[in-house]
Amino acid sequence: MSSNNLTGLGVLRHRSFAFYLAARLLSAVAVQIQSVAIGWQVYALTGDVFDLGLIGLAQFAPFFALILFAGQAADRFDRRRIITVGLAVELLCSLLLLAFTVSGLTVVWPVFAVLVLFGSARAFMMPAQQAILMNLVPQDSFSKAVALSSSSFHVAVIVGPTLGGLLYLAGSKIVYSTVGALLLVSLVLMSLVRATRQARRAEPTSWSAVLEGLRFVWSKPAVLGAISLDLFAVLFGGAVALLPAYARDVLHAGPTGLGLLRTAPAAGAAITAGVLAFRPITRQVGRWMFGGVAVFGLATIALGQTRSFTVALIALFLVGAGDMVSVYIRHILVQFETPDSIRGRVSAVNAVFIGASNELGEFESGLTASWFGLLPAILLGGSATVVVAALWALGFPVLSRMDRFPHAKRDPEQSAGGGGTTEAAATT
């Protein structure tokens, strides 16, 4: 089978990639179902928007502490096994949440403790998940694999919150039982994946090796600009964390309404990713990325100005669509620019930025909402995102003026680094 003939969904003919995609889909559905239940359960117990921010902080703190070491682990050990162990820990977390619920949870600190464990597992999984795609498909199918992987994730984020809201009507016990079952199936599917072409190096653990990814990112202005743009844009525009309070206090909706609101950005992202799988962005990639961030910010501003459920859904849909364009371009850019032997560590740096923008962004949103009020916090975040896009376009002209992805047609052996000399040159 010639990989050059693979188009659209043809990339699924690679069996290991298909298993990986199915495992990613089911685990993402499970996590999204669980996140709706946790947000609603915590807010129902405390009624404090600050606690919604603490949900993000509880996951980010261990993530931030472990992620660089996790990046080195993804370069030294089998990425497939790392993801499999991470899924097993996520399964354990869902079972603990079920046990707390069955016992009659009246305080929220046990939930935060489980989220710390969850964040630790996610820290090790994320670099491996980002780096493994290059080991599952031929390089000329990589952009399609990225789009399909992102699309499957956002399809899960569409199904997950809605299903989570509906399941919560039957009780949180049903929610966590369903999550456990989905994670178990995902774990079995991941065990069937057979990754190839991973360039592993048995180097000792040291601060120099751990920080290799940071040095590489700092040496590449385009990569640094792309991932720092995501950090600050989503850090300020993390309105999704406030949706439990927004649904109940502004739109006067219940758990099902919250599920629909959580679904809308995923729907925008999934549809956009589906389009990108068949019509990849190959020209003016810099303008597309900055345009996606600008749409993300403007849609967040619209969300903060409306009390209409329909308008809120449309705004959140556009939030997801804009974010997907930016994520798609950033992921391809980072992976094409990185030698395989340090791809885990560079992915870890990327994951730090993503984790900071998501979990720390949730904490920032909860904090500003407690200071200024719910809607002013959303408006402030959206405005800050637009400003960040404008500043980064001026500060990183190599990125804003980029027409094509660099090295997109480079030979796979060269892309993988080919040995110590190439790698050393790339990171000095």
CSV table of N, CA and C in Angstrom, one decimal, residues 114-207:
chain,number,residue,atom,x,y,z
A,114,VAL,N,-8.3,13.7,44.2
A,114,VAL,CA,-8.4,12.8,43.0
A,114,VAL,C,-7.9,13.5,41.8
A,115,LEU,N,-8.2,14.8,41.7
A,115,LEU,CA,-7.8,15.6,40.5
A,115,LEU,C,-6.3,15.8,40.5
A,116,VAL,N,-5.7,15.9,41.7
A,116,VAL,CA,-4.2,15.9,41.7
A,116,VAL,C,-3.6,14.7,41.1
A,117,LEU,N,-4.2,13.5,41.4
A,117,LEU,CA,-3.7,12.2,40.9
A,117,LEU,C,-4.0,12.2,39.4
A,118,PHE,N,-5.2,12.7,39.0
A,118,PHE,CA,-5.5,12.7,37.5
A,118,PHE,C,-4.6,13.6,36.8
A,119,GLY,N,-4.2,14.8,37.4
A,119,GLY,CA,-3.3,15.7,36.7
A,119,GLY,C,-1.9,15.1,36.6
A,120,SER,N,-1.5,14.3,37.6
A,120,SER,CA,-0.2,13.6,37.5
A,120,SER,C,-0.2,12.6,36.3
A,121,ALA,N,-1.2,11.8,36.2
A,121,ALA,CA,-1.3,10.9,35.0
A,121,ALA,C,-1.3,11.6,33.7
A,122,ARG,N,-2.0,12.7,33.7
A,122,ARG,CA,-2.1,13.5,32.4
A,122,ARG,C,-0.8,14.1,32.1
A,123,ALA,N,0.0,14.5,33.1
A,123,ALA,CA,1.3,15.0,32.8
A,123,ALA,C,2.2,14.0,32.0
A,124,PHE,N,2.1,12.8,32.4
A,124,PHE,CA,2.9,11.8,31.7
A,124,PHE,C,2.3,11.4,30.3
A,125,MET,N,1.0,11.4,30.2
A,125,MET,CA,0.3,11.0,29.0
A,125,MET,C,0.5,12.0,27.9
A,126,MET,N,0.4,13.3,28.2
A,126,MET,CA,0.3,14.3,27.1
A,126,MET,C,1.5,14.4,26.2
A,127,PRO,N,2.8,14.4,26.7
A,127,PRO,CA,3.9,14.4,25.8
A,127,PRO,C,3.9,13.1,24.9
A,128,ALA,N,3.6,12.0,25.5
A,128,ALA,CA,3.6,10.7,24.8
A,128,ALA,C,2.5,10.8,23.7
A,129,GLN,N,1.4,11.3,24.0
A,129,GLN,CA,0.3,11.4,23.0
A,129,GLN,C,0.6,12.3,21.9
A,130,GLN,N,1.2,13.4,22.2
A,130,GLN,CA,1.6,14.4,21.1
A,130,GLN,C,2.7,13.8,20.2
A,131,ALA,N,3.7,13.1,20.9
A,131,ALA,CA,4.8,12.6,20.1
A,131,ALA,C,4.5,11.3,19.3
A,132,ILE,N,3.6,10.5,19.8
A,132,ILE,CA,3.4,9.2,19.2
A,132,ILE,C,2.8,9.2,17.8
A,133,LEU,N,2.1,10.2,17.4
A,133,LEU,CA,1.5,10.2,16.1
A,133,LEU,C,2.5,10.0,15.0
A,134,MET,N,3.7,10.7,15.1
A,134,MET,CA,4.8,10.5,14.1
A,134,MET,C,5.3,9.1,14.1
A,135,ASN,N,5.0,8.3,15.1
A,135,ASN,CA,5.4,6.8,15.1
A,135,ASN,C,4.3,5.9,14.6
A,136,LEU,N,3.1,6.4,14.3
A,136,LEU,CA,2.0,5.6,13.9
A,136,LEU,C,1.7,5.7,12.4
A,137,VAL,N,2.0,6.8,11.7
A,137,VAL,CA,1.7,7.0,10.3
A,137,VAL,C,2.9,7.5,9.5
A,138,PRO,N,2.9,7.3,8.2
A,138,PRO,CA,4.0,7.9,7.4
A,138,PRO,C,4.0,9.4,7.5
A,139,GLN,N,5.1,10.0,7.3
A,139,GLN,CA,5.2,11.5,7.4
A,139,GLN,C,4.3,12.2,6.5
A,140,ASP,N,4.1,11.7,5.3
A,140,ASP,CA,3.2,12.4,4.3
A,140,ASP,C,1.7,12.3,4.7
A,141,SER,N,1.4,11.5,5.7
A,141,SER,CA,0.0,11.4,6.1
A,141,SER,C,-0.2,12.1,7.5
A,142,PHE,N,0.9,12.7,8.0
A,142,PHE,CA,0.9,13.3,9.3
A,142,PHE,C,-0.1,14.4,9.5
A,143,SER,N,-0.2,15.3,8.6
A,143,SER,CA,-1.2,16.4,8.8
A,143,SER,C,-2.6,15.9,8.8
A,144,LYS,N,-2.9,14.8,8.0
A,144,LYS,CA,-4.3,14.2,8.1
A,144,LYS,C,-4.5,13.5,9.4
A,145,ALA,N,-3.4,12.9,9.9
A,145,ALA,CA,-3.6,12.2,11.2
A,145,ALA,C,-3.8,13.2,12.3
A,146,VAL,N,-3.1,14.3,12.3
A,146,VAL,CA,-3.3,15.4,13.3
A,146,VAL,C,-4.8,15.9,13.2
A,147,ALA,N,-5.3,16.1,12.0
A,147,ALA,CA,-6.6,16.6,11.9
A,147,ALA,C,-7.7,15.6,12.4
A,148,LEU,N,-7.4,14.3,12.0
A,148,LEU,CA,-8.4,13.3,12.5
A,148,LEU,C,-8.3,13.0,14.0
A,149,SER,N,-7.1,13.1,14.5
A,149,SER,CA,-6.9,12.9,16.0
A,149,SER,C,-7.6,14.1,16.7
A,150,SER,N,-7.4,15.3,16.2
A,150,SER,CA,-8.0,16.4,16.9
A,150,SER,C,-9.6,16.4,16.7
A,151,SER,N,-10.0,15.9,15.5
A,151,SER,CA,-11.4,15.8,15.2
A,151,SER,C,-12.1,14.8,16.1
A,152,SER,N,-11.4,13.7,16.3
A,152,SER,CA,-12.0,12.6,17.2
A,152,SER,C,-12.1,13.1,18.6
A,153,PHE,N,-11.0,13.9,19.1
A,153,PHE,CA,-11.1,14.4,20.4
A,153,PHE,C,-12.2,15.4,20.6
A,154,HIS,N,-12.4,16.2,19.6
A,154,HIS,CA,-13.5,17.2,19.7
A,154,HIS,C,-14.9,16.6,19.5
A,155,VAL,N,-15.0,15.5,18.7
A,155,VAL,CA,-16.2,14.8,18.7
A,155,VAL,C,-16.5,14.2,20.0
A,156,ALA,N,-15.5,13.7,20.7
A,156,ALA,CA,-15.7,13.3,22.1
A,156,ALA,C,-16.2,14.4,23.0
A,157,VAL,N,-15.6,15.6,22.8
A,157,VAL,CA,-16.0,16.7,23.6
A,157,VAL,C,-17.4,17.2,23.3
A,158,ILE,N,-17.9,16.9,22.1
A,158,ILE,CA,-19.3,17.1,21.8
A,158,ILE,C,-20.2,16.1,22.5
A,159,VAL,N,-19.9,14.9,22.3
A,159,VAL,CA,-20.7,13.8,22.9
A,159,VAL,C,-20.6,13.8,24.4
A,160,GLY,N,-19.4,14.0,25.0
A,160,GLY,CA,-19.2,13.8,26.4
A,160,GLY,C,-20.0,14.7,27.3
A,161,PRO,N,-19.9,16.1,27.1
A,161,PRO,CA,-20.7,17.0,28.0
A,161,PRO,C,-22.2,16.8,27.9
A,162,THR,N,-22.7,16.6,26.7
A,162,THR,CA,-24.1,16.4,26.6
A,162,THR,C,-24.5,15.1,27.3
A,163,LEU,N,-23.8,14.0,27.0
A,163,LEU,CA,-24.1,12.7,27.7
A,163,LEU,C,-23.9,12.9,29.2
A,164,GLY,N,-22.9,13.6,29.6
A,164,GLY,CA,-22.7,13.8,31.0
A,164,GLY,C,-23.8,14.5,31.7
A,165,GLY,N,-24.3,15.6,31.0
A,165,GLY,CA,-25.5,16.3,31.6
A,165,GLY,C,-26.7,15.4,31.7
A,166,LEU,N,-26.9,14.5,30.6
A,166,LEU,CA,-28.1,13.6,30.6
A,166,LEU,C,-27.9,12.5,31.7
A,167,LEU,N,-26.7,12.0,31.8
A,167,LEU,CA,-26.5,10.9,32.8
A,167,LEU,C,-26.6,11.5,34.2
A,168,TYR,N,-26.2,12.7,34.4
A,168,TYR,CA,-26.3,13.3,35.7
A,168,TYR,C,-27.7,13.4,36.3
A,169,LEU,N,-28.7,13.4,35.3
A,169,LEU,CA,-30.1,13.4,35.7
A,169,LEU,C,-30.4,12.1,36.4
A,170,ALA,N,-29.7,11.0,36.0
A,170,ALA,CA,-29.9,9.7,36.7
A,170,ALA,C,-29.1,9.5,37.9
A,171,GLY,N,-28.2,10.5,38.2
A,171,GLY,CA,-27.4,10.4,39.4
A,171,GLY,C,-25.9,10.3,39.1
A,172,SER,N,-25.1,10.9,40.0
A,172,SER,CA,-23.7,10.9,39.8
A,172,SER,C,-23.1,9.5,39.8
A,173,LYS,N,-23.7,8.6,40.5
A,173,LYS,CA,-23.2,7.2,40.5
A,173,LYS,C,-23.2,6.6,39.1
A,174,ILE,N,-24.3,6.9,38.3
A,174,ILE,CA,-24.3,6.4,36.9
A,174,ILE,C,-23.2,7.0,36.1
A,175,VAL,N,-23.0,8.3,36.3
A,175,VAL,CA,-22.0,9.0,35.6
A,175,VAL,C,-20.6,8.4,35.8
A,176,TYR,N,-20.2,8.2,37.0
A,176,TYR,CA,-18.9,7.7,37.3
A,176,TYR,C,-18.7,6.2,36.9
A,177,SER,N,-19.8,5.4,36.9
A,177,SER,CA,-19.8,4.1,36.5
A,177,SER,C,-19.6,4.0,35.0
A,178,THR,N,-20.3,4.9,34.2
A,178,THR,CA,-20.1,4.9,32.8
A,178,THR,C,-18.7,5.3,32.4
A,179,VAL,N,-18.2,6.3,33.1
A,179,VAL,CA,-16.8,6.8,32.9
A,179,VAL,C,-15.8,5.6,33.1
A,180,GLY,N,-16.0,4.8,34.1
A,180,GLY,CA,-15.1,3.7,34.4
A,180,GLY,C,-15.2,2.7,33.3
A,181,ALA,N,-16.4,2.4,32.8
A,181,ALA,CA,-16.5,1.4,31.7
A,181,ALA,C,-15.8,1.9,30.4
A,182,LEU,N,-16.0,3.1,30.1
A,182,LEU,CA,-15.4,3.7,28.8
A,182,LEU,C,-13.8,3.7,28.9
A,183,LEU,N,-13.3,4.0,30.1
A,183,LEU,CA,-11.9,4.0,30.3
A,183,LEU,C,-11.3,2.6,30.2
A,184,LEU,N,-12.1,1.6,30.7
A,184,LEU,CA,-11.6,0.2,30.6
A,184,LEU,C,-11.5,-0.2,29.2
A,185,VAL,N,-12.5,0.1,28.3
A,185,VAL,CA,-12.4,-0.3,26.9
A,185,VAL,C,-11.3,0.4,26.2
A,186,SER,N,-11.1,1.7,26.6
A,186,SER,CA,-10.0,2.5,26.0
A,186,SER,C,-8.6,1.9,26.3
A,187,LEU,N,-8.5,1.4,27.6
A,187,LEU,CA,-7.3,0.7,28.0
A,187,LEU,C,-7.0,-0.5,27.2
A,188,VAL,N,-8.0,-1.3,26.9
A,188,VAL,CA,-7.8,-2.5,26.1
A,188,VAL,C,-7.4,-2.2,24.7
A,189,LEU,N,-8.1,-1.1,24.1
A,189,LEU,CA,-7.7,-0.7,22.7
A,189,LEU,C,-6.3,-0.2,22.6
A,190,MET,N,-5.9,0.5,23.6
A,190,MET,CA,-4.5,1.1,23.6
A,190,MET,C,-3.5,0.0,23.7
A,191,SER,N,-3.8,-1.1,24.4
A,191,SER,CA,-2.9,-2.2,24.5
A,191,SER,C,-2.6,-2.9,23.1
A,192,LEU,N,-3.5,-2.7,22.1
A,192,LEU,CA,-3.4,-3.3,20.8
A,192,LEU,C,-2.6,-2.4,19.9
A,193,VAL,N,-2.2,-1.2,20.3
A,193,VAL,CA,-1.4,-0.3,19.4
A,193,VAL,C,0.0,-0.8,19.3
A,194,ARG,N,0.6,-0.8,18.2
A,194,ARG,CA,2.0,-1.1,18.0
A,194,ARG,C,2.7,0.0,17.3
A,195,ALA,N,3.4,0.9,18.1
A,195,ALA,CA,4.1,2.0,17.5
A,195,ALA,C,5.4,1.6,16.9
A,196,THR,N,5.9,2.3,15.9
A,196,THR,CA,7.2,2.0,15.3
A,196,THR,C,8.0,3.3,15.1
A,197,ARG,N,9.2,3.1,14.7
A,197,ARG,CA,10.1,4.2,14.3
A,197,ARG,C,10.4,5.2,15.4
A,198,GLN,N,10.3,4.8,16.7
A,198,GLN,CA,10.6,5.8,17.8
A,198,GLN,C,12.1,5.8,18.0
A,199,ALA,N,12.7,7.0,17.9
A,199,ALA,CA,14.1,7.1,18.1
A,199,ALA,C,14.4,7.3,19.6
A,200,ARG,N,14.7,6.2,20.3
A,200,ARG,CA,14.9,6.3,21.7
A,200,ARG,C,16.4,6.4,22.0
A,201,ARG,N,16.8,7.1,23.0
A,201,ARG,CA,18.2,7.2,23.5
A,201,ARG,C,18.3,6.9,25.0
A,202,ALA,N,19.1,6.0,25.4
A,202,ALA,CA,19.3,5.6,26.8
A,202,ALA,C,20.2,6.6,27.5
A,203,GLU,N,19.8,7.9,27.6
A,203,GLU,CA,20.7,8.8,28.3
A,203,GLU,C,20.2,8.9,29.7
A,204,PRO,N,21.1,9.2,30.6
A,204,PRO,CA,20.7,9.3,32.1
A,204,PRO,C,19.9,10.5,32.3
A,205,THR,N,19.0,10.3,33.4
A,205,THR,CA,18.2,11.4,33.8
A,205,THR,C,19.1,12.5,34.4
A,206,SER,N,18.9,13.7,33.9
A,206,SER,CA,19.7,14.9,34.4
A,206,SER,C,18.9,16.1,34.1
A,207,TRP,N,19.3,17.2,34.8
A,207,TRP,CA,18.6,18.5,34.5
A,207,TRP,C,18.9,18.9,33.1
